[in-house]
Amino acid sequence: MKKKWRFLVVLLLMAALLLPEMGPEALAAGDKVSVNVTAKYLYEDARGMLPLINAFRTGNDAWYIGTDNRTRISVPGLKPLEYDYELEKTAMLRALEISVMYSHTRPSGSSWSTAYPFPVGRFYMGENAAYGYGTAAAVFKAFREDNEGYAGQGHRRNMLMKEYTRVGFGAVRVGAFIYWAQEFASGKAGGSAQRMSVNKVNASWGTLLRSNIRITTAEDELVMVKGTTVSMPNAYLFSDSGARHTLTGLKWKPAKSKFVRVKKNQLYAKKKGTTKLTTTVAGQKLRMSVKVVSASEYVPDSAGMDIEDYDTPLGDSEIEYFYVAEEEQCFLAPTEDQPEAPAEEAGTGETEAPAEETEAEMTEAPAEEADAETTEALAEAPEEAATEAPAQ
């Protein structure tokens, strides 16, 4: 009997040694979170891109650089895009989402295409995204990519896709930055102008932790007067683009309950003294100090961490960033019967792409399929270059 028990103990120890360590990302991979976003929707700014893009499509600049990085390939006969208010809602939502995670992947972990108001595979679909530009004209100029080679003109080719017939634009100010999205599609434009009221983004911690987010407490130390009650502290989520978002509803636990007490998301100061509050966010422990003092000892704003003013918009002269997401084109071709753009008219084999293709698979398309590659463009220039000179 003793031998059996010893054998079981040895097996358990071996299993413990062989199992991979569960880091924060693994622990949080399935966790869902709702991120509060303080944003202002800029409808007039967004719609200001429509005359710019239509003049571009129908003018003498409707060309892109070929794969040899020398030849200009003209795209004649392009028609103006119609404005689609359903796609505008999609674009506004996507602009809000990229303030949380700057990617064509949504913060929830799903593809950008799932934000569209129709099923994937029914129409041609494409997305351009950027942030840091103060005006529609500035971000449009960046999307044109006049001086780039073939690899750097994904956004340009996207705007020159002949299969697209409609478009919606999004512009959202979050803190100091404006986040922009262009959403393209084939088919007939529709919808009516509406105002967005969304101020939350559904996300997955596993997805967020794979981007460059940072989580921190709002303060290093919270000072309370004995006998008073305050709301539980929040924390900040800093996105990979630098936007700051507030995380609420955290479950804090005091190290010493004789000084403070937690009750119904409120913190009550019971007795003079100092203790630590601890909470866990995405498998990451956050700690902050709580100091309880008498009314005579309390000095307002005597403690706390200086937080940079992320809510002050930058002036146009300060915004010289070239943050346009990734160099690949962000695009999907229809897989169902679609009278607006039959397969034989596509010219580049776009209609043969299965709807379930991942973004990584799409980027493996041959270089000569210029039009097909162009629609999913997120071209991210190095930060050093972006801050030194305006987009060319």
XYZ file of N, CA and C in Angstrom, residues 47-228:
546
model
N -16.888 62.569 -42.519
C -17.542 62.682 -43.821
C -16.779 63.602 -44.763
N -15.893 64.408 -44.211
C -15.076 65.290 -45.039
C -14.124 64.550 -45.951
N -13.944 63.237 -45.742
C -13.068 62.465 -46.617
C -13.743 62.064 -47.921
N -15.082 62.094 -47.983
C -15.773 61.608 -49.176
C -15.406 62.386 -50.442
N -15.468 63.727 -50.461
C -15.066 64.430 -51.686
C -13.599 64.226 -52.021
N -12.772 64.036 -51.009
C -11.340 63.829 -51.251
C -11.091 62.499 -51.940
N -11.710 61.454 -51.445
C -11.454 60.130 -52.024
C -12.090 60.002 -53.410
N -13.230 60.648 -53.626
C -13.867 60.558 -54.950
C -13.104 61.367 -55.999
N -12.575 62.512 -55.601
C -11.725 63.277 -56.522
C -10.463 62.490 -56.860
N -9.958 61.768 -55.889
C -8.767 60.941 -56.069
C -9.055 59.800 -57.050
N -10.186 59.140 -56.892
C -10.535 58.003 -57.746
C -10.821 58.418 -59.190
N -11.364 59.601 -59.375
C -11.777 60.017 -60.721
C -10.808 60.989 -61.386
N -9.720 61.323 -60.706
C -8.769 62.285 -61.248
C -7.547 61.640 -61.865
N -6.529 62.454 -62.091
C -5.311 61.981 -62.764
C -4.365 61.218 -61.840
N -4.655 61.192 -60.540
C -3.775 60.505 -59.591
C -4.228 59.095 -59.271
N -5.135 58.547 -60.073
C -5.616 57.180 -59.842
C -4.610 56.184 -60.396
N -3.529 56.011 -59.705
C -2.468 55.097 -60.094
C -1.793 54.549 -58.834
N -1.065 53.470 -58.995
C -0.242 52.938 -57.909
C 1.057 52.401 -58.509
N 2.061 52.257 -57.684
C 3.357 51.762 -58.132
C 3.311 50.240 -58.247
N 3.858 49.722 -59.342
C 3.876 48.280 -59.557
C 4.882 47.569 -58.674
N 4.917 46.273 -58.791
C 5.803 45.463 -57.944
C 7.279 45.702 -58.227
N 7.588 46.304 -59.384
C 8.992 46.618 -59.676
C 9.444 47.901 -58.981
N 8.476 48.557 -58.267
C 8.748 49.800 -57.534
C 9.169 50.959 -58.443
N 8.851 50.861 -59.758
C 9.185 51.938 -60.687
C 7.992 52.335 -61.551
N 7.251 51.355 -62.033
C 6.181 51.595 -62.994
C 4.906 52.097 -62.318
N 4.348 53.171 -62.874
C 3.046 53.642 -62.406
C 1.951 52.906 -63.174
N 1.070 52.245 -62.451
C -0.037 51.501 -63.066
C -1.317 52.297 -62.886
N -1.892 52.743 -63.995
C -3.117 53.541 -63.943
C -4.325 52.654 -63.650
N -5.303 53.253 -62.986
C -6.570 52.559 -62.703
C -7.682 53.424 -63.301
N -7.920 53.288 -64.607
C -8.902 54.171 -65.274
C -10.341 53.740 -65.010
N -11.260 54.674 -65.245
C -12.678 54.359 -65.221
C -13.288 54.139 -63.852
N -12.612 54.561 -62.806
C -13.186 54.385 -61.466
C -14.367 55.327 -61.262
N -15.372 54.847 -60.569
C -16.549 55.651 -60.278
C -16.481 56.191 -58.843
N -17.147 57.315 -58.581
C -17.194 57.831 -57.209
C -17.884 56.826 -56.288
N -17.474 56.807 -55.040
C -18.102 55.945 -54.039
C -19.327 56.632 -53.451
N -20.364 55.864 -53.188
C -21.529 56.397 -52.484
C -21.294 56.284 -50.978
N -21.871 57.229 -50.241
C -21.704 57.177 -48.783
C -22.763 56.275 -48.175
N -22.325 55.332 -47.335
C -23.203 54.353 -46.711
C -23.218 54.591 -45.203
N -24.377 54.938 -44.652
C -24.459 55.263 -43.229
C -24.379 54.019 -42.342
N -24.689 52.851 -42.903
C -24.483 51.627 -42.138
C -22.985 51.359 -41.992
N -22.245 51.592 -43.076
C -20.793 51.440 -42.988
C -20.183 52.529 -42.111
N -20.827 53.692 -42.042
C -20.340 54.737 -41.143
C -20.407 54.259 -39.694
N -21.488 53.584 -39.329
C -21.590 53.048 -37.968
C -20.484 52.036 -37.705
N -20.212 51.193 -38.708
C -19.112 50.239 -38.583
C -17.781 50.958 -38.417
N -17.564 52.001 -39.219
C -16.307 52.747 -39.173
C -16.134 53.461 -37.831
N -17.214 54.032 -37.303
C -17.132 54.701 -36.005
C -16.806 53.697 -34.900
N -17.430 52.526 -34.965
C -17.142 51.486 -33.974
C -15.703 51.021 -34.084
N -15.223 50.829 -35.312
C -13.844 50.371 -35.492
C -12.848 51.432 -35.042
N -13.155 52.714 -35.292
C -12.272 53.781 -34.814
C -12.200 53.750 -33.286
N -13.349 53.504 -32.647
C -13.369 53.391 -31.187
C -12.542 52.200 -30.731
N -12.671 51.089 -31.430
C -11.963 49.869 -31.033
C -10.450 49.990 -31.197
N -9.991 50.679 -32.250
C -8.542 50.763 -32.432
C -7.903 51.716 -31.425
N -8.726 52.513 -30.712
C -8.165 53.291 -29.606
C -7.805 52.386 -28.438
N -8.435 51.222 -28.362
C -8.128 50.239 -27.317
C -7.018 49.301 -27.779
N -7.097 48.839 -29.025
C -6.054 47.974 -29.580
C -5.880 48.314 -31.044
N -4.702 48.807 -31.395
C -4.451 49.319 -32.740
C -4.108 48.166 -33.667
N -5.137 47.602 -34.274
C -4.938 46.425 -35.109
C -6.177 46.203 -35.965
N -6.029 45.402 -37.039
C -7.196 44.984 -37.806
C -7.933 43.862 -37.083
N -7.294 43.250 -36.097
C -7.993 42.320 -35.213
C -8.744 43.132 -34.173
N -9.991 42.790 -33.939
C -10.784 43.529 -32.958
C -10.326 43.168 -31.535
N -10.546 44.033 -30.562
C -10.115 43.739 -29.184
C -10.702 42.439 -28.633
N -11.828 41.999 -29.198
C -12.437 40.743 -28.755
C -11.711 39.527 -29.306
N -10.809 39.762 -30.264
C -10.076 38.664 -30.881
C -10.610 38.263 -32.240
N -11.761 38.801 -32.652
C -12.341 38.461 -33.951
C -11.810 39.382 -35.037
N -12.092 39.023 -36.282
C -11.596 39.799 -37.424
C -12.335 41.126 -37.549
N -11.674 42.109 -38.152
C -12.287 43.407 -38.444
C -13.590 43.251 -39.210
N -13.666 42.235 -40.070
C -14.818 42.062 -40.949
C -16.091 41.724 -40.183
N -15.978 41.231 -38.952
C -17.180 40.878 -38.181
C -17.924 42.114 -37.683
N -17.343 43.292 -37.839
C -18.030 44.530 -37.440
C -18.988 45.014 -38.529
N -18.941 44.403 -39.696
C -19.776 44.846 -40.817
C -21.234 44.437 -40.616
N -22.174 45.188 -41.216
C -23.598 44.905 -41.016
C -24.149 43.808 -41.916
N -23.257 43.039 -42.571
C -23.710 41.950 -43.427
C -22.702 40.806 -43.321
N -23.089 39.603 -43.708
C -22.218 38.442 -43.540
C -20.947 38.521 -44.385
N -19.874 38.003 -43.850
C -18.622 37.910 -44.599
C -18.829 36.967 -45.780
N -18.315 37.356 -46.934
C -18.446 36.528 -48.127
C -19.526 36.974 -49.081
N -20.344 37.949 -48.675
C -21.422 38.416 -49.538
C -20.965 39.517 -50.480
N -20.093 40.399 -49.990
C -19.606 41.528 -50.779
C -18.092 41.645 -50.635
N -17.504 42.455 -51.504
C -16.129 42.879 -51.291
C -16.110 43.767 -50.053
N -15.081 43.620 -49.238
C -14.977 44.386 -47.999
C -13.522 44.793 -47.798
N -13.297 45.995 -47.254
C -11.933 46.426 -46.978
C -11.888 47.487 -45.901
N -10.757 47.576 -45.241
C -10.599 48.536 -44.142
C -9.233 49.201 -44.197
N -9.218 50.521 -43.962
C -7.999 51.286 -43.697
C -8.130 51.894 -42.306
N -7.041 51.994 -41.573
C -7.094 52.576 -40.225
C -5.842 53.388 -39.956
N -5.989 54.424 -39.149
C -4.864 55.293 -38.791
C -5.214 56.062 -37.526
N -4.199 56.673 -36.927
C -4.473 57.597 -35.821
C -3.370 58.641 -35.743
N -3.687 59.746 -35.051
C -2.685 60.780 -34.828
C -2.810 61.974 -35.742
N -3.649 61.901 -36.758
C -3.820 63.015 -37.688
C -4.986 63.885 -37.237
N -4.807 65.204 -37.328
C -5.799 66.114 -36.775
C -6.947 66.469 -37.692
N -6.828 66.191 -38.999
C -7.873 66.558 -39.956
C -8.079 65.444 -40.970
N -9.251 65.478 -41.631
C -9.539 64.504 -42.687
C -8.532 64.637 -43.826
N -8.167 65.875 -44.153
C -7.205 66.093 -45.239
C -5.849 65.486 -44.910
N -5.433 65.596 -43.641
C -4.121 65.083 -43.237
C -4.086 63.563 -43.289
N -5.129 62.913 -42.776
C -5.117 61.451 -42.786
C -5.316 60.924 -44.200
N -6.101 61.631 -45.033
C -6.269 61.209 -46.416
C -4.943 61.284 -47.169
N -4.188 62.344 -46.919
C -2.876 62.472 -47.552
C -1.968 61.316 -47.158
N -2.048 60.906 -45.897
C -1.245 59.767 -45.445
C -1.691 58.484 -46.136
N -2.999 58.286 -46.269
C -3.509 57.094 -46.942
C -3.118 57.045 -48.416
N -2.894 58.191 -49.049
C -2.509 58.208 -50.464
C -1.136 57.585 -50.695
N -0.219 57.786 -49.772
C 1.107 57.171 -49.847
C 1.790 57.439 -51.191
N 1.751 58.702 -51.613
C 2.266 59.083 -52.928
C 3.716 58.673 -53.161
N 4.543 58.774 -52.152
C 5.981 58.570 -52.332
C 6.466 57.195 -51.884
N 5.540 56.283 -51.641
C 5.921 54.934 -51.209
C 6.083 54.004 -52.399
N 6.777 52.881 -52.165
C 6.867 51.823 -53.158
C 5.650 50.918 -53.085
N 5.685 49.833 -53.817
C 4.529 48.942 -53.872
C 4.116 48.461 -52.482
N 5.091 47.988 -51.696
C 4.777 47.425 -50.374
C 4.160 48.460 -49.440
N 4.467 49.735 -49.673
C 3.966 50.780 -48.793
C 2.720 51.478 -49.289
N 2.123 50.966 -50.378
C 0.929 51.614 -50.942
C -0.335 50.773 -50.779
N -0.397 50.000 -49.729
C -1.584 49.186 -49.496
C -2.838 50.016 -49.324
N -2.742 51.120 -48.584
C -3.912 51.975 -48.384
C -4.341 52.644 -49.690
N -3.356 53.046 -50.467
C -3.656 53.699 -51.747
C -4.411 52.748 -52.663
N -3.879 51.533 -52.821
C -4.535 50.556 -53.680
C -5.925 50.214 -53.156
N -6.047 50.241 -51.853
C -7.350 49.979 -51.256
C -8.381 51.022 -51.687
N -7.978 52.282 -51.677
C -8.899 53.355 -52.058
C -9.195 53.349 -53.555
N -8.369 52.639 -54.348
C -8.536 52.607 -55.799
C -9.134 51.293 -56.301
N -9.695 50.495 -55.412
C -10.314 49.239 -55.826
C -11.556 49.518 -56.672
N -11.585 48.952 -57.877
C -12.728 49.185 -58.769
C -13.978 48.451 -58.293
N -13.794 47.391 -57.492
C -14.948 46.618 -57.035
C -15.785 47.358 -55.992
N -15.187 48.312 -55.294
C -15.926 49.029 -54.263
C -16.902 50.025 -54.876
N -18.088 50.111 -54.270
C -19.092 51.069 -54.720
C -19.571 51.975 -53.595
N -19.267 51.637 -52.356
C -19.743 52.421 -51.208
C -18.679 52.455 -50.121
N -18.840 53.427 -49.215
C -17.833 53.622 -48.183
C -18.472 54.314 -46.978
N -17.895 54.112 -45.817
C -18.268 54.838 -44.608
C -17.004 55.188 -43.859
N -16.960 56.352 -43.227
C -15.763 56.808 -42.522
C -16.044 56.961 -41.030
N -15.016 56.735 -40.234
C -15.126 56.921 -38.800
C -14.012 57.808 -38.284
N -14.334 58.691 -37.338
C -13.346 59.546 -36.682
C -13.775 59.711 -35.227
N -12.911 59.321 -34.314
C -13.228 59.356 -32.891
C -12.056 59.973 -32.135
N -12.347 61.004 -31.344
C -11.290 61.593 -30.514
C -11.291 60.925 -29.146
N -10.155 60.352 -28.796
C -9.961 59.749 -27.481
C -8.712 60.379 -26.890
N -8.907 61.200 -25.860
C -7.760 61.892 -25.290
C -7.144 62.844 -26.288
N -5.841 62.719 -26.491
C -5.133 63.654 -27.359
C -5.190 63.276 -28.831
N -5.666 62.083 -29.142
C -5.574 61.589 -30.509
C -6.942 61.423 -31.164
N -6.937 61.494 -32.502
C -8.107 61.131 -33.289
C -7.795 59.808 -33.981
N -8.729 58.882 -33.898
C -8.600 57.568 -34.532
C -9.526 57.533 -35.747
N -8.982 57.062 -36.873
C -9.689 57.112 -38.151
C -9.891 55.711 -38.714
N -11.023 55.511 -39.402
C -11.265 54.242 -40.093
C -12.004 54.509 -41.392
N -11.607 53.801 -42.429
C -12.320 53.794 -43.703
C -12.834 52.371 -43.918
N -14.136 52.220 -44.170
C -14.723 50.898 -44.392
C -15.356 50.871 -45.779
N -14.865 49.976 -46.640
C -15.297 49.889 -48.026
C -16.139 48.631 -48.256
N -16.988 48.680 -49.278
C -17.744 47.485 -49.672
C -18.289 47.665 -51.076
N -18.598 46.543 -51.719
C -19.381 46.575 -52.953
C -20.853 46.538 -52.549
N -21.749 46.590 -53.533
C -23.163 46.584 -53.212
C -23.745 47.987 -53.152
N -25.031 48.053 -52.843
C -25.753 49.313 -52.849
C -25.687 50.003 -51.496
N -25.425 51.314 -51.499
C -25.351 52.086 -50.257
C -26.737 52.258 -49.657
N -26.792 52.393 -48.330
C -28.076 52.565 -47.663
C -27.905 53.141 -46.277
N -28.963 53.020 -45.478
C -28.931 53.513 -44.110
C -29.259 54.987 -44.030
N -29.367 55.483 -42.813
C -29.630 56.900 -42.566
C -28.692 57.397 -41.483
N -28.434 58.689 -41.482
C -27.492 59.270 -40.525
C -27.993 59.076 -39.098
N -27.126 58.550 -38.235
C -27.448 58.338 -36.831
C -26.252 58.700 -35.976
N -26.534 59.029 -34.723
C -25.470 59.353 -33.774
C -25.156 58.146 -32.908
N -23.886 57.880 -32.724
C -23.446 56.747 -31.913
C -23.477 57.116 -30.437
N -23.830 56.158 -29.602
C -23.783 56.367 -28.152
C -22.924 55.317 -27.461
N -22.219 54.518 -28.242
C -21.380 53.453 -27.677
C -20.193 54.068 -26.942
N -19.976 53.671 -25.700
C -18.812 54.143 -24.946
C -18.076 53.000 -24.263
N -18.343 51.780 -24.733
C -17.653 50.612 -24.201
C -17.194 49.729 -25.349
N -16.056 49.080 -25.145
C -15.508 48.166 -26.140
C -15.380 46.793 -25.504
N -15.992 45.798 -26.119
C -15.868 44.431 -25.627
C -14.525 43.864 -26.060
N -13.817 43.285 -25.100
C -12.462 42.822 -25.391
C -12.195 41.495 -24.695
N -11.137 40.866 -25.118
C -10.637 39.645 -24.501
C -9.258 39.935 -23.939
N -9.044 39.577 -22.674
C -7.726 39.838 -22.079
C -6.628 39.109 -22.841
N -6.931 37.910 -23.313
C -5.913 37.179 -24.063
C -5.472 37.937 -25.300
N -6.437 38.576 -25.981
C -6.106 39.372 -27.174
C -5.362 40.634 -26.792
N -5.833 41.342 -25.769
C -5.195 42.589 -25.362
C -3.762 42.371 -24.894
N -3.537 41.273 -24.176
C -2.199 41.032 -23.639
C -1.185 40.698 -24.720
N -1.668 40.319 -25.892
C -0.740 40.089 -27.002
C -0.361 41.384 -27.704
N -1.062 42.474 -27.394
C -0.648 43.786 -27.888
C 0.128 44.468 -26.764
N 0.567 45.687 -27.011
C 1.443 46.349 -26.041
C 0.675 47.199 -25.040
N -0.342 46.614 -24.388
C -1.088 47.373 -23.399
C -0.329 47.418 -22.077
N -0.662 48.401 -21.269
C -0.076 48.531 -19.935
C -1.191 48.852 -18.963
N -1.171 48.204 -17.806
C -2.201 48.413 -16.790
C -1.548 48.962 -15.534
N -2.135 50.009 -14.983
C -1.580 50.616 -13.776
C -2.704 51.175 -12.921
N -2.444 51.390 -11.646
C -3.434 52.002 -10.777
C -3.505 53.495 -11.037
N -4.640 54.088 -10.665
C -4.811 55.522 -10.871
C -3.951 56.329 -9.910
N -3.614 55.752 -8.766
C -2.806 56.438 -7.768
C -1.844 55.455 -7.133
N -0.719 55.980 -6.609
C 0.179 55.149 -5.810
C -0.363 54.986 -4.398
N -0.982 56.039 -3.899
C -1.507 56.005 -2.536
C -2.828 56.766 -2.468
N -3.769 56.177 -1.765
C -5.064 56.801 -1.534
C -5.122 57.257 -0.078
N -5.363 58.537 0.149
C -5.451 59.085 1.504
C -6.921 59.333 1.821
N -7.378 58.780 2.958
C -8.780 58.902 3.364
C -8.870 59.464 4.781
N -9.972 60.133 5.041
C -10.242 60.627 6.392
C -11.031 59.563 7.146
N -10.635 59.317 8.363
C -11.313 58.331 9.203
C -12.819 58.615 9.246
N -13.605 57.556 9.034
C -15.058 57.675 9.080
C -15.706 58.007 7.756
N -14.922 58.186 6.692
C -15.484 58.516 5.379
C -15.533 57.293 4.469
